[in-house]
């Protein structure tokens, strides 16, 4: 499993299986994403995600996905 940060209009934290990268990000409308941890099992990835949710959202704003926007290349770097 991987824990990642993605830019879906704002920075979001998430977890997915390694074989779902980048499909999961595309499904969520991310314009960019970065893996921040790789874990051997889902529970550990979830624990990392819980800590990161204190600083980043874990929800995708689906309404924002409907609006065209140009990515800010430095959004994830600033996070």
PDB file of N, CA and C in Angstrom:
ATOM      1  N   UNK A   1       0.837  -1.189   0.000  1.00  0.00           N
ATOM      2  CA  UNK A   1       0.000   0.000   0.000  1.00  0.00           C
ATOM      3  C   UNK A   1       0.876   1.244   0.000  1.00  0.00           C
ATOM      4  N   UNK A   2       0.313   2.317  -0.524  1.00  0.00           N
ATOM      5  CA  UNK A   2       1.026   3.586  -0.523  1.00  0.00           C
ATOM      6  C   UNK A   2       0.154   4.653   0.131  1.00  0.00           C
ATOM      7  N   UNK A   3       0.819   5.559   0.809  1.00  0.00           N
ATOM      8  CA  UNK A   3       0.185   6.759   1.345  1.00  0.00           C
ATOM      9  C   UNK A   3       0.667   7.884   0.444  1.00  0.00           C
ATOM     10  N   UNK A   4      -0.254   8.741   0.035  1.00  0.00           N
ATOM     11  CA  UNK A   4       0.109   9.775  -0.931  1.00  0.00           C
ATOM     12  C   UNK A   4      -0.551  11.098  -0.595  1.00  0.00           C
ATOM     13  N   UNK A   5       0.018  12.156  -1.153  1.00  0.00           N
ATOM     14  CA  UNK A   5      -0.607  13.471  -1.172  1.00  0.00           C
ATOM     15  C   UNK A   5      -0.946  13.755  -2.621  1.00  0.00           C
ATOM     16  N   UNK A   6      -2.148  14.259  -2.854  1.00  0.00           N
ATOM     17  CA  UNK A   6      -2.538  14.612  -4.216  1.00  0.00           C
ATOM     18  C   UNK A   6      -3.150  16.003  -4.230  1.00  0.00           C
ATOM     19  N   UNK A   7      -3.078  16.604  -5.393  1.00  0.00           N
ATOM     20  CA  UNK A   7      -3.652  17.934  -5.599  1.00  0.00           C
ATOM     21  C   UNK A   7      -4.934  17.770  -6.404  1.00  0.00           C
ATOM     22  N   UNK A   8      -6.054  17.848  -5.711  1.00  0.00           N
ATOM     23  CA  UNK A   8      -7.370  17.736  -6.352  1.00  0.00           C
ATOM     24  C   UNK A   8      -8.117  19.058  -6.223  1.00  0.00           C
ATOM     25  N   UNK A   9      -7.370  20.135  -6.293  1.00  0.00           N
ATOM     26  CA  UNK A   9      -7.932  21.459  -6.046  1.00  0.00           C
ATOM     27  C   UNK A   9      -7.420  21.989  -4.727  1.00  0.00           C
ATOM     28  N   UNK A  10      -7.185  21.086  -3.804  1.00  0.00           N
ATOM     29  CA  UNK A  10      -6.443  21.361  -2.581  1.00  0.00           C
ATOM     30  C   UNK A  10      -5.726  20.066  -2.214  1.00  0.00           C
ATOM     31  N   UNK A  11      -4.790  20.144  -1.306  1.00  0.00           N
ATOM     32  CA  UNK A  11      -3.987  18.974  -0.973  1.00  0.00           C
ATOM     33  C   UNK A  11      -4.821  17.983  -0.166  1.00  0.00           C
ATOM     34  N   UNK A  12      -4.737  16.719  -0.562  1.00  0.00           N
ATOM     35  CA  UNK A  12      -5.502  15.641   0.042  1.00  0.00           C
ATOM     36  C   UNK A  12      -4.552  14.491   0.343  1.00  0.00           C
ATOM     37  N   UNK A  13      -4.778  13.796   1.445  1.00  0.00           N
ATOM     38  CA  UNK A  13      -4.011  12.604   1.781  1.00  0.00           C
ATOM     39  C   UNK A  13      -4.868  11.384   1.466  1.00  0.00           C
ATOM     40  N   UNK A  14      -4.222  10.325   1.018  1.00  0.00           N
ATOM     41  CA  UNK A  14      -4.970   9.114   0.709  1.00  0.00           C
ATOM     42  C   UNK A  14      -4.107   7.872   0.782  1.00  0.00           C
ATOM     43  N   UNK A  15      -4.781   6.726   0.705  1.00  0.00           N
ATOM     44  CA  UNK A  15      -4.133   5.418   0.719  1.00  0.00           C
ATOM     45  C   UNK A  15      -4.699   4.613  -0.440  1.00  0.00           C
ATOM     46  N   UNK A  16      -3.841   3.888  -1.114  1.00  0.00           N
ATOM     47  CA  UNK A  16      -4.295   2.972  -2.161  1.00  0.00           C
ATOM     48  C   UNK A  16      -3.296   1.831  -2.282  1.00  0.00           C
ATOM     49  N   UNK A  17      -3.709   0.782  -2.969  1.00  0.00           N
ATOM     50  CA  UNK A  17      -2.792  -0.321  -3.244  1.00  0.00           C
ATOM     51  C   UNK A  17      -1.754   0.144  -4.266  1.00  0.00           C
ATOM     52  N   UNK A  18      -0.582  -0.392  -4.170  1.00  0.00           N
ATOM     53  CA  UNK A  18       0.504   0.001  -5.079  1.00  0.00           C
ATOM     54  C   UNK A  18       0.123  -0.170  -6.542  1.00  0.00           C
ATOM     55  N   UNK A  19      -0.646  -1.212  -6.851  1.00  0.00           N
ATOM     56  CA  UNK A  19      -1.003  -1.455  -8.250  1.00  0.00           C
ATOM     57  C   UNK A  19      -2.091  -0.512  -8.759  1.00  0.00           C
ATOM     58  N   UNK A  20      -2.621   0.339  -7.889  1.00  0.00           N
ATOM     59  CA  UNK A  20      -3.650   1.299  -8.289  1.00  0.00           C
ATOM     60  C   UNK A  20      -3.097   2.696  -8.581  1.00  0.00           C
ATOM     61  N   UNK A  21      -1.771   2.844  -8.443  1.00  0.00           N
ATOM     62  CA  UNK A  21      -1.120   4.114  -8.768  1.00  0.00           C
ATOM     63  C   UNK A  21      -0.797   4.095 -10.255  1.00  0.00           C
ATOM     64  N   UNK A  22      -1.134   5.068 -11.044  1.00  0.00           N
ATOM     65  CA  UNK A  22      -1.801   6.339 -10.784  1.00  0.00           C
ATOM     66  C   UNK A  22      -3.315   6.320 -11.022  1.00  0.00           C
ATOM     67  N   UNK A  23      -3.892   5.139 -11.257  1.00  0.00           N
ATOM     68  CA  UNK A  23      -5.325   5.061 -11.572  1.00  0.00           C
ATOM     69  C   UNK A  23      -6.170   5.754 -10.512  1.00  0.00           C
ATOM     70  N   UNK A  24      -5.868   5.505  -9.253  1.00  0.00           N
ATOM     71  CA  UNK A  24      -6.642   6.109  -8.162  1.00  0.00           C
ATOM     72  C   UNK A  24      -6.585   7.628  -8.230  1.00  0.00           C
ATOM     73  N   UNK A  25      -5.413   8.170  -8.498  1.00  0.00           N
ATOM     74  CA  UNK A  25      -5.260   9.629  -8.556  1.00  0.00           C
ATOM     75  C   UNK A  25      -6.070  10.212  -9.700  1.00  0.00           C
ATOM     76  N   UNK A  26      -6.022   9.557 -10.836  1.00  0.00           N
ATOM     77  CA  UNK A  26      -6.779  10.029 -12.001  1.00  0.00           C
ATOM     78  C   UNK A  26      -8.271   9.987 -11.704  1.00  0.00           C
ATOM     79  N   UNK A  27      -8.731   8.896 -11.089  1.00  0.00           N
ATOM     80  CA  UNK A  27     -10.148   8.772 -10.723  1.00  0.00           C
ATOM     81  C   UNK A  27     -10.599   9.906  -9.817  1.00  0.00           C
ATOM     82  N   UNK A  28      -9.706  10.374  -8.971  1.00  0.00           N
ATOM     83  CA  UNK A  28     -10.046  11.441  -8.033  1.00  0.00           C
ATOM     84  C   UNK A  28      -9.864  12.832  -8.629  1.00  0.00           C
ATOM     85  N   UNK A  29      -9.377  12.908  -9.840  1.00  0.00           N
ATOM     86  CA  UNK A  29      -9.205  14.204 -10.482  1.00  0.00           C
ATOM     87  C   UNK A  29      -7.945  14.937 -10.085  1.00  0.00           C
ATOM     88  N   UNK A  30      -6.956  14.217  -9.609  1.00  0.00           N
ATOM     89  CA  UNK A  30      -5.709  14.863  -9.199  1.00  0.00           C
ATOM     90  C   UNK A  30      -4.935  15.356 -10.416  1.00  0.00           C
ATOM     91  N   UNK A  31      -4.385  16.552 -10.296  1.00  0.00           N
ATOM     92  CA  UNK A  31      -3.533  17.081 -11.355  1.00  0.00           C
ATOM     93  C   UNK A  31      -2.070  16.732 -11.098  1.00  0.00           C
ATOM     94  N   UNK A  32      -1.765  16.358  -9.859  1.00  0.00           N
ATOM     95  CA  UNK A  32      -0.440  15.869  -9.503  1.00  0.00           C
ATOM     96  C   UNK A  32      -0.551  15.121  -8.182  1.00  0.00           C
ATOM     97  N   UNK A  33       0.405  14.239  -7.931  1.00  0.00           N
ATOM     98  CA  UNK A  33       0.398  13.461  -6.694  1.00  0.00           C
ATOM     99  C   UNK A  33       1.806  12.962  -6.419  1.00  0.00           C
ATOM    100  N   UNK A  34       2.044  12.628  -5.167  1.00  0.00           N
ATOM    101  CA  UNK A  34       3.354  12.116  -4.777  1.00  0.00           C
ATOM    102  C   UNK A  34       3.159  11.061  -3.680  1.00  0.00           C
ATOM    103  N   UNK A  35       3.868   9.942  -3.816  1.00  0.00           N
ATOM    104  CA  UNK A  35       3.866   8.896  -2.790  1.00  0.00           C
ATOM    105  C   UNK A  35       4.773   9.367  -1.665  1.00  0.00           C
ATOM    106  N   UNK A  36       4.256   9.312  -0.433  1.00  0.00           N
ATOM    107  CA  UNK A  36       5.095   9.728   0.694  1.00  0.00           C
ATOM    108  C   UNK A  36       5.472   8.563   1.599  1.00  0.00           C
ATOM    109  N   UNK A  37       4.794   7.398   1.426  1.00  0.00           N
ATOM    110  CA  UNK A  37       5.164   6.211   2.202  1.00  0.00           C
ATOM    111  C   UNK A  37       4.691   4.961   1.476  1.00  0.00           C
ATOM    112  N   UNK A  38       5.484   3.908   1.575  1.00  0.00           N
ATOM    113  CA  UNK A  38       5.102   2.580   1.086  1.00  0.00           C
ATOM    114  C   UNK A  38       5.092   1.658   2.296  1.00  0.00           C
ATOM    115  N   UNK A  39       4.017   0.897   2.453  1.00  0.00           N
ATOM    116  CA  UNK A  39       3.883   0.041   3.628  1.00  0.00           C
ATOM    117  C   UNK A  39       3.591  -1.396   3.205  1.00  0.00           C
ATOM    118  N   UNK A  40       3.954  -2.371   4.050  1.00  0.00           N
ATOM    119  CA  UNK A  40       3.719  -3.771   3.700  1.00  0.00           C
ATOM    120  C   UNK A  40       2.261  -4.215   3.887  1.00  0.00           C
ATOM    121  N   UNK A  41       1.477  -3.441   4.639  1.00  0.00           N
ATOM    122  CA  UNK A  41       0.081  -3.821   4.853  1.00  0.00           C
ATOM    123  C   UNK A  41      -0.789  -2.583   5.069  1.00  0.00           C
ATOM    124  N   UNK A  42      -2.085  -2.737   4.816  1.00  0.00           N
ATOM    125  CA  UNK A  42      -3.055  -1.630   4.802  1.00  0.00           C
ATOM    126  C   UNK A  42      -3.180  -0.937   6.150  1.00  0.00           C
ATOM    127  N   UNK A  43      -3.160  -1.693   7.229  1.00  0.00           N
ATOM    128  CA  UNK A  43      -3.349  -1.086   8.545  1.00  0.00           C
ATOM    129  C   UNK A  43      -2.276  -0.041   8.838  1.00  0.00           C
ATOM    130  N   UNK A  44      -1.041  -0.339   8.515  1.00  0.00           N
ATOM    131  CA  UNK A  44       0.041   0.618   8.752  1.00  0.00           C
ATOM    132  C   UNK A  44      -0.151   1.871   7.897  1.00  0.00           C
ATOM    133  N   UNK A  45      -0.542   1.682   6.648  1.00  0.00           N
ATOM    134  CA  UNK A  45      -0.823   2.832   5.780  1.00  0.00           C
ATOM    135  C   UNK A  45      -1.940   3.683   6.376  1.00  0.00           C
ATOM    136  N   UNK A  46      -2.949   3.031   6.927  1.00  0.00           N
ATOM    137  CA  UNK A  46      -4.058   3.752   7.552  1.00  0.00           C
ATOM    138  C   UNK A  46      -3.622   4.557   8.764  1.00  0.00           C
ATOM    139  N   UNK A  47      -2.716   4.017   9.552  1.00  0.00           N
ATOM    140  CA  UNK A  47      -2.214   4.748  10.720  1.00  0.00           C
ATOM    141  C   UNK A  47      -1.458   6.006  10.294  1.00  0.00           C
ATOM    142  N   UNK A  48      -0.669   5.883   9.248  1.00  0.00           N
ATOM    143  CA  UNK A  48       0.044   7.053   8.721  1.00  0.00           C
ATOM    144  C   UNK A  48      -0.957   8.079   8.203  1.00  0.00           C
ATOM    145  N   UNK A  49      -1.962   7.596   7.483  1.00  0.00           N
ATOM    146  CA  UNK A  49      -2.991   8.492   6.939  1.00  0.00           C
ATOM    147  C   UNK A  49      -3.706   9.249   8.059  1.00  0.00           C
ATOM    148  N   UNK A  50      -4.034   8.571   9.140  1.00  0.00           N
ATOM    149  CA  UNK A  50      -4.724   9.217  10.263  1.00  0.00           C
ATOM    150  C   UNK A  50      -3.895  10.376  10.806  1.00  0.00           C
ATOM    151  N   UNK A  51      -2.597  10.176  10.943  1.00  0.00           N
ATOM    152  CA  UNK A  51      -1.737  11.259  11.426  1.00  0.00           C
ATOM    153  C   UNK A  51      -1.701  12.421  10.436  1.00  0.00           C
ATOM    154  N   UNK A  52      -1.606  12.106   9.157  1.00  0.00           N
ATOM    155  CA  UNK A  52      -1.539  13.163   8.145  1.00  0.00           C
ATOM    156  C   UNK A  52      -2.859  13.908   7.999  1.00  0.00           C
ATOM    157  N   UNK A  53      -3.971  13.254   8.326  1.00  0.00           N
ATOM    158  CA  UNK A  53      -5.277  13.920   8.238  1.00  0.00           C
ATOM    159  C   UNK A  53      -5.398  15.061   9.241  1.00  0.00           C
ATOM    160  N   UNK A  54      -4.502  15.116  10.195  1.00  0.00           N
ATOM    161  CA  UNK A  54      -4.488  16.241  11.132  1.00  0.00           C
ATOM    162  C   UNK A  54      -4.043  17.526  10.427  1.00  0.00           C
ATOM    163  N   UNK A  55      -3.324  17.368   9.309  1.00  0.00           N
ATOM    164  CA  UNK A  55      -2.830  18.520   8.552  1.00  0.00           C
ATOM    165  C   UNK A  55      -3.448  18.664   7.170  1.00  0.00           C
ATOM    166  N   UNK A  56      -3.922  17.551   6.604  1.00  0.00           N
ATOM    167  CA  UNK A  56      -4.463  17.555   5.243  1.00  0.00           C
ATOM    168  C   UNK A  56      -5.823  16.868   5.223  1.00  0.00           C
ATOM    169  N   UNK A  57      -6.681  17.298   4.328  1.00  0.00           N
ATOM    170  CA  UNK A  57      -7.996  16.681   4.164  1.00  0.00           C
ATOM    171  C   UNK A  57      -7.842  15.280   3.583  1.00  0.00           C
ATOM    172  N   UNK A  58      -8.865  14.456   3.781  1.00  0.00           N
ATOM    173  CA  UNK A  58      -8.890  13.155   3.114  1.00  0.00           C
ATOM    174  C   UNK A  58     -10.106  13.044   2.196  1.00  0.00           C
ATOM    175  N   UNK A  59     -10.728  14.173   1.911  1.00  0.00           N
ATOM    176  CA  UNK A  59     -11.922  14.202   1.058  1.00  0.00           C
ATOM    177  C   UNK A  59     -11.608  14.884  -0.266  1.00  0.00           C
ATOM    178  N   UNK A  60     -12.192  14.355  -1.321  1.00  0.00           N
ATOM    179  CA  UNK A  60     -12.089  14.981  -2.640  1.00  0.00           C
ATOM    180  C   UNK A  60     -13.327  15.827  -2.863  1.00  0.00           C
ATOM    181  N   UNK A  61     -13.143  17.076  -3.247  1.00  0.00           N
ATOM    182  CA  UNK A  61     -14.268  17.949  -3.568  1.00  0.00           C
ATOM    183  C   UNK A  61     -14.696  17.651  -5.001  1.00  0.00           C
ATOM    184  N   UNK A  62     -15.695  16.804  -5.153  1.00  0.00           N
ATOM    185  CA  UNK A  62     -16.110  16.382  -6.496  1.00  0.00           C
ATOM    186  C   UNK A  62     -16.652  17.546  -7.308  1.00  0.00           C
ATOM    187  N   UNK A  63     -17.185  18.563  -6.656  1.00  0.00           N
ATOM    188  CA  UNK A  63     -17.685  19.724  -7.400  1.00  0.00           C
ATOM    189  C   UNK A  63     -16.535  20.455  -8.092  1.00  0.00           C
ATOM    190  N   UNK A  64     -15.401  20.522  -7.411  1.00  0.00           N
ATOM    191  CA  UNK A  64     -14.237  21.187  -7.995  1.00  0.00           C
ATOM    192  C   UNK A  64     -13.718  20.412  -9.211  1.00  0.00           C
ATOM    193  N   UNK A  65     -13.946  19.098  -9.234  1.00  0.00           N
ATOM    194  CA  UNK A  65     -13.498  18.287 -10.368  1.00  0.00           C
ATOM    195  C   UNK A  65     -14.222  18.672 -11.654  1.00  0.00           C
ATOM    196  N   UNK A  66     -15.391  19.278 -11.520  1.00  0.00           N
ATOM    197  CA  UNK A  66     -16.188  19.637 -12.686  1.00  0.00           C
ATOM    198  C   UNK A  66     -15.742  20.948 -13.317  1.00  0.00           C
ATOM    199  N   UNK A  67     -14.903  21.705 -12.609  1.00  0.00           N
ATOM    200  CA  UNK A  67     -14.446  23.002 -13.103  1.00  0.00           C
ATOM    201  C   UNK A  67     -13.056  22.863 -13.720  1.00  0.00           C
ATOM    202  N   UNK A  68     -12.871  23.388 -14.933  1.00  0.00           N
ATOM    203  CA  UNK A  68     -11.531  23.326 -15.527  1.00  0.00           C
ATOM    204  C   UNK A  68     -10.577  24.229 -14.754  1.00  0.00           C
ATOM    205  N   UNK A  69      -9.358  23.745 -14.555  1.00  0.00           N
ATOM    206  CA  UNK A  69      -8.366  24.552 -13.856  1.00  0.00           C
ATOM    207  C   UNK A  69      -6.974  24.126 -14.302  1.00  0.00           C
ATOM    208  N   UNK A  70      -6.065  25.076 -14.272  1.00  0.00           N
ATOM    209  CA  UNK A  70      -4.678  24.790 -14.596  1.00  0.00           C
ATOM    210  C   UNK A  70      -3.946  24.444 -13.313  1.00  0.00           C
ATOM    211  N   UNK A  71      -3.114  23.414 -13.339  1.00  0.00           N
ATOM    212  CA  UNK A  71      -2.402  23.031 -12.121  1.00  0.00           C
ATOM    213  C   UNK A  71      -1.326  24.039 -11.745  1.00  0.00           C
ATOM    214  N   UNK A  72      -1.169  24.240 -10.453  1.00  0.00           N
ATOM    215  CA  UNK A  72      -0.060  25.023  -9.922  1.00  0.00           C
ATOM    216  C   UNK A  72       1.045  24.018  -9.626  1.00  0.00           C
ATOM    217  N   UNK A  73       2.101  24.063 -10.376  1.00  0.00           N
ATOM    218  CA  UNK A  73       3.138  23.036 -10.284  1.00  0.00           C
ATOM    219  C   UNK A  73       3.796  22.961  -8.909  1.00  0.00           C
ATOM    220  N   UNK A  74       3.711  24.005  -8.124  1.00  0.00           N
ATOM    221  CA  UNK A  74       4.397  24.029  -6.840  1.00  0.00           C
ATOM    222  C   UNK A  74       3.486  23.698  -5.665  1.00  0.00           C
ATOM    223  N   UNK A  75       2.249  23.317  -5.904  1.00  0.00           N
ATOM    224  CA  UNK A  75       1.307  23.065  -4.818  1.00  0.00           C
ATOM    225  C   UNK A  75       1.805  21.971  -3.888  1.00  0.00           C
ATOM    226  N   UNK A  76       2.211  20.832  -4.425  1.00  0.00           N
ATOM    227  CA  UNK A  76       2.680  19.739  -3.577  1.00  0.00           C
ATOM    228  C   UNK A  76       4.014  20.060  -2.928  1.00  0.00           C
ATOM    229  N   UNK A  77       4.853  20.809  -3.590  1.00  0.00           N
ATOM    230  CA  UNK A  77       6.132  21.186  -2.993  1.00  0.00           C
ATOM    231  C   UNK A  77       5.923  22.061  -1.771  1.00  0.00           C
ATOM    232  N   UNK A  78       4.899  22.901  -1.805  1.00  0.00           N
ATOM    233  CA  UNK A  78       4.614  23.794  -0.685  1.00  0.00           C
ATOM    234  C   UNK A  78       4.027  23.044   0.500  1.00  0.00           C
ATOM    235  N   UNK A  79       3.405  21.903   0.240  1.00  0.00           N
ATOM    236  CA  UNK A  79       2.781  21.127   1.320  1.00  0.00           C
ATOM    237  C   UNK A  79       3.863  20.520   2.176  1.00  0.00           C
TER     238      UNK A  79
END
